[in-house]
Short mmCIF file of C-alpha atoms and ligand atoms in Angstrom, two decimals:
data_model
loop_
_atom_site.label_atom_id
_atom_site.label_comp_id
_atom_site.label_asym_id
_atom_site.label_seq_id
_atom_site.Cartn_x
_atom_site.Cartn_y
_atom_site.Cartn_z
CA MET X 1 -20.29 3.79 -26.28
CA LYS X 2 -21.62 1.41 -23.65
CA VAL X 3 -19.70 -1.87 -23.44
CA VAL X 4 -21.13 -5.11 -22.08
CA LEU X 5 -19.11 -8.18 -21.15
CA GLN X 6 -21.42 -11.15 -20.72
CA ASP X 7 -20.16 -14.35 -19.03
CA LEU X 8 -16.85 -13.88 -20.78
CA THR X 9 -14.45 -16.81 -20.39
CA LYS X 10 -11.10 -17.52 -21.98
CA THR X 11 -9.16 -20.72 -21.37
CA TYR X 12 -5.74 -21.67 -22.71
CA PRO X 13 -4.17 -25.11 -22.87
CA ASN X 14 -1.71 -25.30 -19.99
CA ARG X 15 1.90 -24.90 -21.14
CA ASN X 16 3.14 -26.84 -18.12
CA LYS X 17 3.58 -30.45 -19.30
CA LYS X 18 3.67 -31.77 -15.72
CA ALA X 19 0.25 -30.34 -14.93
CA PRO X 20 -1.72 -30.64 -18.17
CA GLY X 21 -5.17 -29.13 -18.37
CA GLN X 22 -6.56 -25.68 -18.90
CA VAL X 23 -5.56 -22.26 -17.66
CA VAL X 24 -8.69 -20.19 -17.10
CA ALA X 25 -7.27 -16.74 -17.87
CA VAL X 26 -10.66 -15.01 -17.66
CA ASN X 27 -13.44 -16.71 -15.73
CA ASP X 28 -17.07 -15.73 -16.33
CA PHE X 29 -16.52 -11.97 -16.45
CA THR X 30 -19.79 -10.01 -16.55
CA MET X 31 -19.93 -6.22 -16.46
CA GLU X 32 -21.72 -3.30 -18.02
CA ILE X 33 -19.43 -0.35 -18.66
CA PRO X 34 -21.41 2.89 -18.96
CA ASP X 35 -20.80 5.18 -21.92
CA GLY X 36 -17.98 7.70 -21.53
CA LYS X 37 -16.48 6.30 -18.35
CA LEU X 38 -12.88 5.47 -17.47
CA ILE X 39 -12.61 1.97 -16.04
CA GLY X 40 -9.47 0.82 -14.24
CA LEU X 41 -8.89 -2.92 -14.60
CA LEU X 42 -6.68 -3.81 -11.67
CA GLY X 43 -4.98 -6.92 -10.36
CA PRO X 44 -1.66 -8.72 -9.91
CA SER X 45 0.42 -9.98 -12.81
CA GLY X 46 -1.20 -12.98 -14.52
CA CYS X 47 -4.75 -12.30 -13.26
CA GLY X 48 -6.18 -11.96 -16.77
CA LYS X 49 -6.12 -8.21 -17.43
CA SER X 50 -4.42 -8.32 -20.82
CA THR X 51 -6.51 -11.28 -21.92
CA THR X 52 -9.69 -9.32 -21.08
CA LEU X 53 -8.42 -6.37 -23.09
CA ASN X 54 -7.48 -8.61 -26.03
CA LEU X 55 -10.98 -10.09 -26.01
CA LEU X 56 -12.45 -6.58 -26.14
CA SER X 57 -10.14 -5.52 -28.96
CA GLY X 58 -10.80 -8.66 -30.99
CA LEU X 59 -7.16 -9.78 -30.98
CA GLN X 60 -8.39 -12.92 -29.20
CA LYS X 61 -11.66 -14.86 -29.33
CA PRO X 62 -13.44 -15.83 -26.10
CA THR X 63 -13.93 -19.52 -25.31
CA SER X 64 -17.48 -18.60 -24.32
CA GLY X 65 -19.53 -15.50 -23.56
CA LYS X 66 -20.36 -12.37 -25.50
CA ILE X 67 -19.22 -8.78 -25.97
CA PHE X 68 -21.52 -5.92 -26.95
CA PHE X 69 -20.56 -2.41 -28.03
CA GLY X 70 -23.77 -0.47 -27.56
CA ASP X 71 -26.40 -2.87 -28.89
CA ASP X 72 -24.05 -4.54 -31.39
CA ASP X 73 -22.85 -8.04 -30.63
CA VAL X 74 -19.17 -7.73 -31.62
CA THR X 75 -18.07 -11.13 -30.27
CA ASN X 76 -17.24 -12.42 -33.74
CA LEU X 77 -16.33 -9.11 -35.37
CA PRO X 78 -12.71 -8.92 -36.55
CA ALA X 79 -10.49 -6.51 -34.61
CA GLU X 80 -10.14 -4.05 -37.52
CA ASN X 81 -13.91 -3.56 -37.70
CA ARG X 82 -14.48 -2.91 -34.01
CA GLY X 83 -13.34 0.70 -33.94
CA VAL X 84 -11.08 0.33 -30.93
CA GLY X 85 -7.92 2.31 -30.21
CA LEU X 86 -5.18 0.33 -28.50
CA VAL X 87 -2.16 1.48 -26.54
CA PHE X 88 0.37 -0.96 -25.09
CA GLN X 89 3.11 -0.70 -22.51
CA ASN X 90 5.84 -0.68 -25.16
CA TYR X 91 4.75 2.12 -27.43
CA ALA X 92 5.61 0.17 -30.62
CA LEU X 93 6.12 3.24 -32.80
CA TYR X 94 7.65 2.82 -36.25
CA PRO X 95 11.23 4.02 -35.71
CA HIS X 96 11.84 5.09 -39.34
CA LEU X 97 8.67 7.22 -39.50
CA THR X 98 8.22 10.73 -38.10
CA VAL X 99 5.73 11.49 -35.37
CA LYS X 100 3.33 12.83 -38.00
CA GLN X 101 3.67 9.68 -40.13
CA ASN X 102 3.24 7.46 -37.08
CA ILE X 103 0.00 9.20 -36.14
CA THR X 104 -1.44 9.21 -39.68
CA PHE X 105 -0.48 5.55 -40.22
CA PRO X 106 -3.89 4.10 -39.19
CA LEU X 107 -5.57 6.50 -41.66
CA GLU X 108 -3.46 5.49 -44.67
CA ASN X 109 -5.29 2.23 -45.35
CA LEU X 110 -8.88 3.47 -45.17
CA LYS X 111 -10.80 2.27 -48.23
CA GLY X 112 -13.74 3.40 -50.33
CA ALA X 113 -16.00 6.04 -48.83
CA ASN X 114 -13.73 6.34 -45.79
CA LYS X 115 -10.62 7.15 -47.84
CA LEU X 116 -9.03 10.45 -46.78
CA THR X 117 -6.99 13.02 -48.70
CA LYS X 118 -3.48 13.93 -47.49
CA GLN X 119 -4.89 17.21 -46.17
CA GLN X 120 -7.68 15.50 -44.21
CA MET X 121 -5.19 13.07 -42.71
CA LEU X 122 -2.95 15.91 -41.64
CA GLU X 123 -5.87 17.72 -40.02
CA LYS X 124 -6.89 14.64 -38.07
CA ALA X 125 -3.30 13.93 -37.02
CA THR X 126 -2.84 17.53 -35.90
CA ALA X 127 -6.04 17.41 -33.85
CA ALA X 128 -4.91 14.19 -32.15
CA ALA X 129 -1.41 15.62 -31.55
CA LYS X 130 -2.94 18.76 -30.00
CA LEU X 131 -5.01 16.63 -27.66
CA VAL X 132 -1.88 14.98 -26.26
CA GLN X 133 0.15 18.21 -26.56
CA ILE X 134 2.88 17.07 -28.92
CA GLU X 135 2.03 19.22 -31.95
CA GLU X 136 5.48 20.85 -31.94
CA LEU X 137 7.17 17.43 -32.25
CA MET X 138 5.48 16.34 -35.49
CA ASP X 139 8.66 16.17 -37.61
CA ARG X 140 10.80 14.27 -35.11
CA LYS X 141 11.61 10.59 -35.18
CA PRO X 142 10.70 8.41 -32.14
CA SER X 143 14.39 8.14 -31.16
CA GLU X 144 14.42 11.92 -30.66
CA LEU X 145 11.63 11.77 -28.05
CA SER X 146 11.53 11.00 -24.34
CA GLY X 147 9.60 7.96 -23.11
CA GLY X 148 6.68 10.13 -22.06
CA GLN X 149 6.55 11.85 -25.44
CA GLN X 150 6.69 8.51 -27.25
CA GLN X 151 3.77 7.27 -25.20
CA ARG X 152 1.82 10.40 -26.11
CA VAL X 153 2.47 9.68 -29.79
CA ALA X 154 1.12 6.16 -29.25
CA ILE X 155 -1.99 7.61 -27.61
CA ALA X 156 -2.45 10.11 -30.45
CA ARG X 157 -2.15 7.26 -32.94
CA ALA X 158 -4.84 5.33 -31.05
CA LEU X 159 -7.10 8.41 -31.01
CA VAL X 160 -6.68 9.53 -34.61
CA LYS X 161 -9.55 7.42 -35.93
CA MET X 162 -11.76 8.59 -33.05
CA PRO X 163 -12.27 5.06 -31.77
CA ARG X 164 -15.52 3.95 -30.15
CA ILE X 165 -13.49 2.52 -27.29
CA LEU X 166 -9.99 3.17 -26.05
CA LEU X 167 -8.06 0.25 -24.52
CA LEU X 168 -4.84 0.93 -22.64
CA ASP X 169 -2.68 -1.96 -21.41
CA GLU X 170 -0.30 -0.77 -18.67
CA PRO X 171 0.48 2.33 -20.75
CA LEU X 172 2.53 4.05 -18.06
CA SER X 173 4.69 1.17 -16.84
CA ASN X 174 7.75 2.17 -18.84
CA LEU X 175 7.78 5.76 -17.58
CA ASP X 176 9.72 6.99 -14.58
CA ALA X 177 7.77 7.84 -11.43
CA ARG X 178 7.34 11.58 -12.00
CA LEU X 179 6.35 11.20 -15.63
CA ARG X 180 3.97 8.44 -14.71
CA LEU X 181 2.12 10.76 -12.34
CA GLN X 182 1.97 13.51 -14.92
CA THR X 183 0.92 11.24 -17.78
CA ARG X 184 -1.89 9.64 -15.79
CA GLU X 185 -3.38 13.09 -15.15
CA GLU X 186 -3.04 13.75 -18.88
CA LEU X 187 -4.81 10.52 -19.70
CA ARG X 188 -7.65 11.53 -17.43
CA ARG X 189 -7.91 14.92 -19.14
CA ILE X 190 -7.83 13.40 -22.63
CA GLN X 191 -10.48 10.87 -21.66
CA ARG X 192 -12.73 13.63 -20.27
CA GLU X 193 -12.22 15.84 -23.33
CA THR X 194 -12.97 13.09 -25.84
CA GLY X 195 -15.61 11.28 -23.77
CA ILE X 196 -14.41 7.97 -25.22
CA THR X 197 -15.26 4.94 -23.08
CA THR X 198 -11.83 3.83 -21.85
CA ILE X 199 -10.52 0.71 -20.18
CA PHE X 200 -7.21 1.20 -18.50
CA VAL X 201 -5.24 -1.83 -17.30
CA THR X 202 -2.72 -1.56 -14.50
CA HIS X 203 -1.28 -3.59 -11.63
CA ASP X 204 -0.71 -0.34 -9.70
CA GLN X 205 -3.63 0.20 -7.34
CA GLU X 206 -2.81 3.84 -6.68
CA GLU X 207 -2.75 4.59 -10.41
CA ALA X 208 -6.14 2.93 -10.94
CA MET X 209 -7.67 4.52 -7.84
CA SER X 210 -6.53 8.02 -8.79
CA ILE X 211 -8.03 8.32 -12.28
CA SER X 212 -10.82 5.75 -12.65
CA ASP X 213 -14.56 6.32 -12.44
CA GLN X 214 -14.84 2.67 -11.53
CA ILE X 215 -12.29 0.01 -10.74
CA VAL X 216 -12.53 -3.71 -11.40
CA VAL X 217 -10.33 -5.80 -9.11
CA MET X 218 -9.37 -9.18 -10.59
CA ASN X 219 -7.59 -12.19 -9.13
CA ALA X 220 -6.76 -15.44 -10.94
CA GLY X 221 -9.18 -14.65 -13.79
CA VAL X 222 -12.08 -13.91 -11.46
CA VAL X 223 -13.59 -10.47 -10.88
CA GLN X 224 -13.47 -9.79 -7.15
CA GLN X 225 -15.24 -6.46 -6.95
CA ILE X 226 -16.45 -3.60 -9.15
CA GLY X 227 -17.16 -0.10 -7.88
CA ALA X 228 -16.05 3.49 -7.45
CA PRO X 229 -12.48 3.55 -6.08
CA GLN X 230 -13.38 5.04 -2.71
CA GLN X 231 -16.36 2.74 -2.30
CA VAL X 232 -14.24 -0.38 -2.93
CA TYR X 233 -11.57 0.91 -0.55
CA ASP X 234 -14.12 1.63 2.18
CA ASP X 235 -16.13 -1.55 1.72
CA PRO X 236 -14.01 -4.44 0.39
CA MET X 237 -15.86 -7.68 -0.35
CA ASN X 238 -12.99 -9.92 0.68
CA LEU X 239 -9.50 -10.03 2.13
CA PHE X 240 -7.85 -10.05 -1.30
CA VAL X 241 -9.44 -6.73 -2.28
CA ALA X 242 -8.74 -5.23 1.15
CA LYS X 243 -5.07 -6.18 0.86
CA PHE X 244 -4.71 -5.09 -2.76
CA LEU X 245 -5.90 -1.50 -2.22
CA GLY X 246 -4.14 1.06 -0.06
CA THR X 247 -0.65 2.30 0.81
CA PRO X 248 0.59 1.53 3.37
CA PRO X 249 -1.38 -1.71 3.04
CA ILE X 250 -4.04 -2.89 5.44
CA ASN X 251 -2.79 -4.62 8.61
CA VAL X 252 -4.03 -8.20 8.95
CA PHE X 253 -4.55 -10.02 12.26
CA SER X 254 -5.89 -13.37 13.34
CA GLY X 255 -8.77 -12.80 15.73
CA THR X 256 -11.81 -14.35 17.32
CA VAL X 257 -15.39 -13.38 17.84
CA LYS X 258 -16.62 -14.43 21.26
CA ASP X 259 -19.95 -13.48 22.87
CA GLY X 260 -20.37 -10.24 20.91
CA MET X 261 -16.78 -9.08 21.27
CA LEU X 262 -13.97 -9.01 18.69
CA TYR X 263 -10.63 -10.16 20.10
CA ILE X 264 -7.13 -9.92 18.72
CA GLY X 265 -5.24 -12.36 20.96
CA GLU X 266 -6.25 -11.41 24.49
CA ASP X 267 -7.12 -7.85 23.50
CA ALA X 268 -10.87 -7.16 23.39
CA VAL X 269 -10.75 -4.57 20.61
CA LEU X 270 -14.36 -3.81 19.61
CA PRO X 271 -17.92 -4.90 20.41
CA CYS X 272 -19.08 -6.91 17.41
CA LYS X 273 -22.77 -7.67 16.83
CA GLY X 274 -24.26 -10.16 14.42
CA LEU X 275 -21.63 -12.92 14.32
CA ASP X 276 -21.49 -16.33 15.96
CA ASN X 277 -18.43 -17.25 17.96
CA GLN X 278 -15.67 -18.18 15.52
CA PRO X 279 -12.06 -17.56 14.50
CA VAL X 280 -11.82 -14.63 12.04
CA THR X 281 -9.30 -12.59 10.12
CA VAL X 282 -9.27 -8.89 11.01
CA GLY X 283 -8.08 -6.13 8.66
CA ILE X 284 -7.30 -2.69 10.05
CA ARG X 285 -6.49 0.22 7.72
CA PRO X 286 -3.40 2.25 8.78
CA GLU X 287 -5.64 5.29 9.40
CA GLY X 288 -7.91 3.25 11.69
CA PHE X 289 -5.62 3.40 14.75
CA ARG X 290 -5.92 6.08 17.44
CA LEU X 291 -3.24 6.46 20.08
CA SER X 292 -4.69 6.06 23.55
CA LYS X 293 -3.10 5.34 26.91
CA THR X 294 -6.05 3.09 27.70
CA GLY X 295 -6.32 1.68 24.17
CA SER X 296 -7.52 -1.89 23.85
CA LEU X 297 -4.97 -3.08 21.28
CA VAL X 298 -1.60 -3.39 22.96
CA CYS X 299 1.37 -3.47 20.56
CA ASN X 300 5.14 -3.50 20.88
CA LEU X 301 6.56 -0.19 19.72
CA LYS X 302 9.36 -0.46 17.16
CA GLY X 303 9.71 3.09 15.94
CA VAL X 304 8.16 6.26 14.64
CA GLU X 305 8.54 7.79 11.18
CA VAL X 306 7.56 11.41 10.60
CA MET X 307 6.09 11.91 7.13
CA GLY X 308 5.28 15.63 6.96
CA ARG X 309 1.69 15.99 8.06
CA ASP X 310 1.46 12.51 9.56
CA ILE X 311 3.36 10.14 11.79
CA SER X 312 3.72 6.48 10.98
CA VAL X 313 3.94 4.37 14.12
CA VAL X 314 5.63 1.03 13.47
CA SER X 315 4.78 -1.70 15.95
CA THR X 316 4.26 -5.45 16.24
CA HIS X 317 1.65 -7.73 17.74
CA PRO X 318 1.91 -11.51 18.18
CA HIS X 319 -1.36 -11.98 16.24
CA CYS X 320 -0.46 -9.70 13.33
CA GLU X 321 -0.06 -11.77 10.15
CA SER X 322 1.18 -9.01 7.87
CA GLY X 323 4.58 -8.21 9.41
CA ASN X 324 5.04 -4.84 11.07
CA ILE X 325 1.90 -2.89 11.91
CA ARG X 326 1.85 0.48 10.19
CA SER X 327 -0.52 3.02 11.67
CA ILE X 328 -0.85 6.58 10.43
CA ILE X 329 -1.70 9.23 13.01
CA GLY X 330 -1.73 13.04 12.90
CA ALA X 331 1.61 14.76 13.62
CA GLU X 332 0.03 16.59 16.58
CA ASN X 333 0.08 13.30 18.52
CA ALA X 334 3.08 12.72 20.75
CA VAL X 335 4.43 9.19 20.87
CA ASP X 336 6.58 8.23 23.83
CA THR X 337 9.39 6.59 21.89
CA GLY X 338 11.01 5.42 25.13
CA SER X 339 8.06 3.16 25.87
CA ALA X 340 8.18 -0.52 24.99
CA THR X 341 4.47 -0.66 24.20
CA VAL X 342 1.97 1.50 22.38
CA ARG X 343 -1.81 1.21 22.80
CA PHE X 344 -4.48 1.95 20.24
CA ASP X 345 -8.22 2.39 20.06
CA LEU X 346 -9.69 1.44 16.72
CA ASN X 347 -12.01 3.36 14.39
CA PRO X 348 -14.71 0.75 13.68
CA LYS X 349 -15.25 2.12 10.14
CA LYS X 350 -11.66 1.14 9.32
CA VAL X 351 -11.89 -2.39 10.69
CA PHE X 352 -13.08 -5.29 8.51
CA VAL X 353 -13.83 -8.84 9.62
CA PHE X 354 -13.26 -11.74 7.22
CA HIS X 355 -13.97 -15.47 7.28
CA ALA X 356 -10.82 -17.12 8.66
CA GLU X 357 -10.60 -19.63 5.78
CA SER X 358 -12.35 -18.22 2.71
CA GLY X 359 -11.41 -14.57 3.30
CA SER X 360 -14.98 -13.44 2.47
CA ARG X 361 -16.14 -10.38 4.31
CA LEU X 362 -18.30 -11.14 7.33
CA ARG X 363 -20.99 -8.52 7.79
CA CYS X 364 -21.37 -7.42 11.37
CA THR X 365 -21.85 -4.27 13.39
CA LEU X 366 -18.66 -2.97 14.96
CA GLU X 367 -18.93 -0.16 17.48
P1 ADP B 1 -2.17 -10.06 -16.89
O1 ADP B 1 -2.28 -9.16 -18.06
O2 ADP B 1 -3.17 -9.74 -15.80
O3 ADP B 1 -0.78 -10.12 -16.32
P2 ADP B 1 -2.73 -12.21 -18.76
O4 ADP B 1 -4.09 -11.90 -19.26
O5 ADP B 1 -1.58 -11.88 -19.64
O6 ADP B 1 -2.53 -11.57 -17.31
O7 ADP B 1 -2.64 -13.78 -18.43
C1 ADP B 1 -3.62 -14.46 -17.67
C2 ADP B 1 -3.24 -15.93 -17.53
O8 ADP B 1 -3.32 -16.57 -18.79
C3 ADP B 1 -1.82 -16.18 -17.04
O9 ADP B 1 -1.84 -17.30 -16.21
C4 ADP B 1 -1.06 -16.44 -18.30
O10 ADP B 1 0.04 -17.25 -18.04
C5 ADP B 1 -2.08 -17.16 -19.15
N1 ADP B 1 -1.87 -16.92 -20.59
C6 ADP B 1 -1.89 -15.71 -21.22
N2 ADP B 1 -1.70 -15.86 -22.55
C7 ADP B 1 -1.56 -17.19 -22.77
C8 ADP B 1 -1.34 -18.01 -23.94
N3 ADP B 1 -1.27 -17.45 -25.15
N4 ADP B 1 -1.25 -19.35 -23.76
C9 ADP B 1 -1.37 -19.91 -22.54
N5 ADP B 1 -1.57 -19.21 -21.41
C10 ADP B 1 -1.67 -17.87 -21.51
MG1 MG B 2 -0.80 -7.93 -18.92
#
């Protein structure tokens, strides 16, 4: 099912009595989500992710704007008639019911022509349990399951009615690191197998990048960028997006453009065509540094960390604004750890120039 968000806005009265007014939780969100895709809604805590999901589910009404499922305007449709499956961070299973009863619960109250027999309910519950691979746990109570298994039950419960849209709000946050990795792969598989249009909310950029067809990066209620994960990583629209994606994070420097050359401090790092002389902010991805004895960026060497295949060189530069510089280079490179300085050439594809005040990307040709 295609989903369209059209100029969607949600404001709340501000709870802070000292600064009365409105909180704009979601600000003019417009997007068309293609049928059958997995969308990762990504951003820091408080940026409006849950509010967006609640608007889609019908748990909350937008202040303005519209929502379409396919061609149906569902903006004013009650939540129970929207055909959405919801999964939250805290699995919210009924503790006194078995796994089987938890999964069949949404089917119990179907009325009229939709009413199911006990046998039909069991068949649907079994199919959903198979999908999330918990069919051997059907007679257990939630307290007899691990966190990961409980979350699978919650997903099965959301899937049992074969929803038109699946909405997941930080579903993996309560799982430990290893289980989180495993469960996100599972989620991807389930989404592919069912083909249900899915919106997956997370504050974890790596999680969103690894399983999404498209990511939506939000900040303070405003959509910053929408695109395929790699495309957004390779071509961020602004400094916020550049900083939010990537581990280790992008290195940020204050720089200047002068007469067709990009400078970081005194270091003339790259020819830069298409920009007037001005102060700028420069972002360099960790993989954008190349060790070179004659390199143009001169940094103070602090240390070297070997990480299997790669080496992380830790250094500083007086014009770096993001703390230590982390550069990732192949392990075949030898770093003279006795040296006080380390010099780098830069890969122009991994260098982004931003407006010094607004943080918007400045388009230019780096060579
Ligand atoms: P996220 O899920 O990205 O962490 P939310 O959508 O929960 O963010 O919240 C977005 C903003 O709206 C936050 O500033 C939050 O404080 C505010 N907010 C959320 N719910 C309410 C509410 N019921 N009343 C007032 N403000 C709210
Ligand atoms: Mg939230």
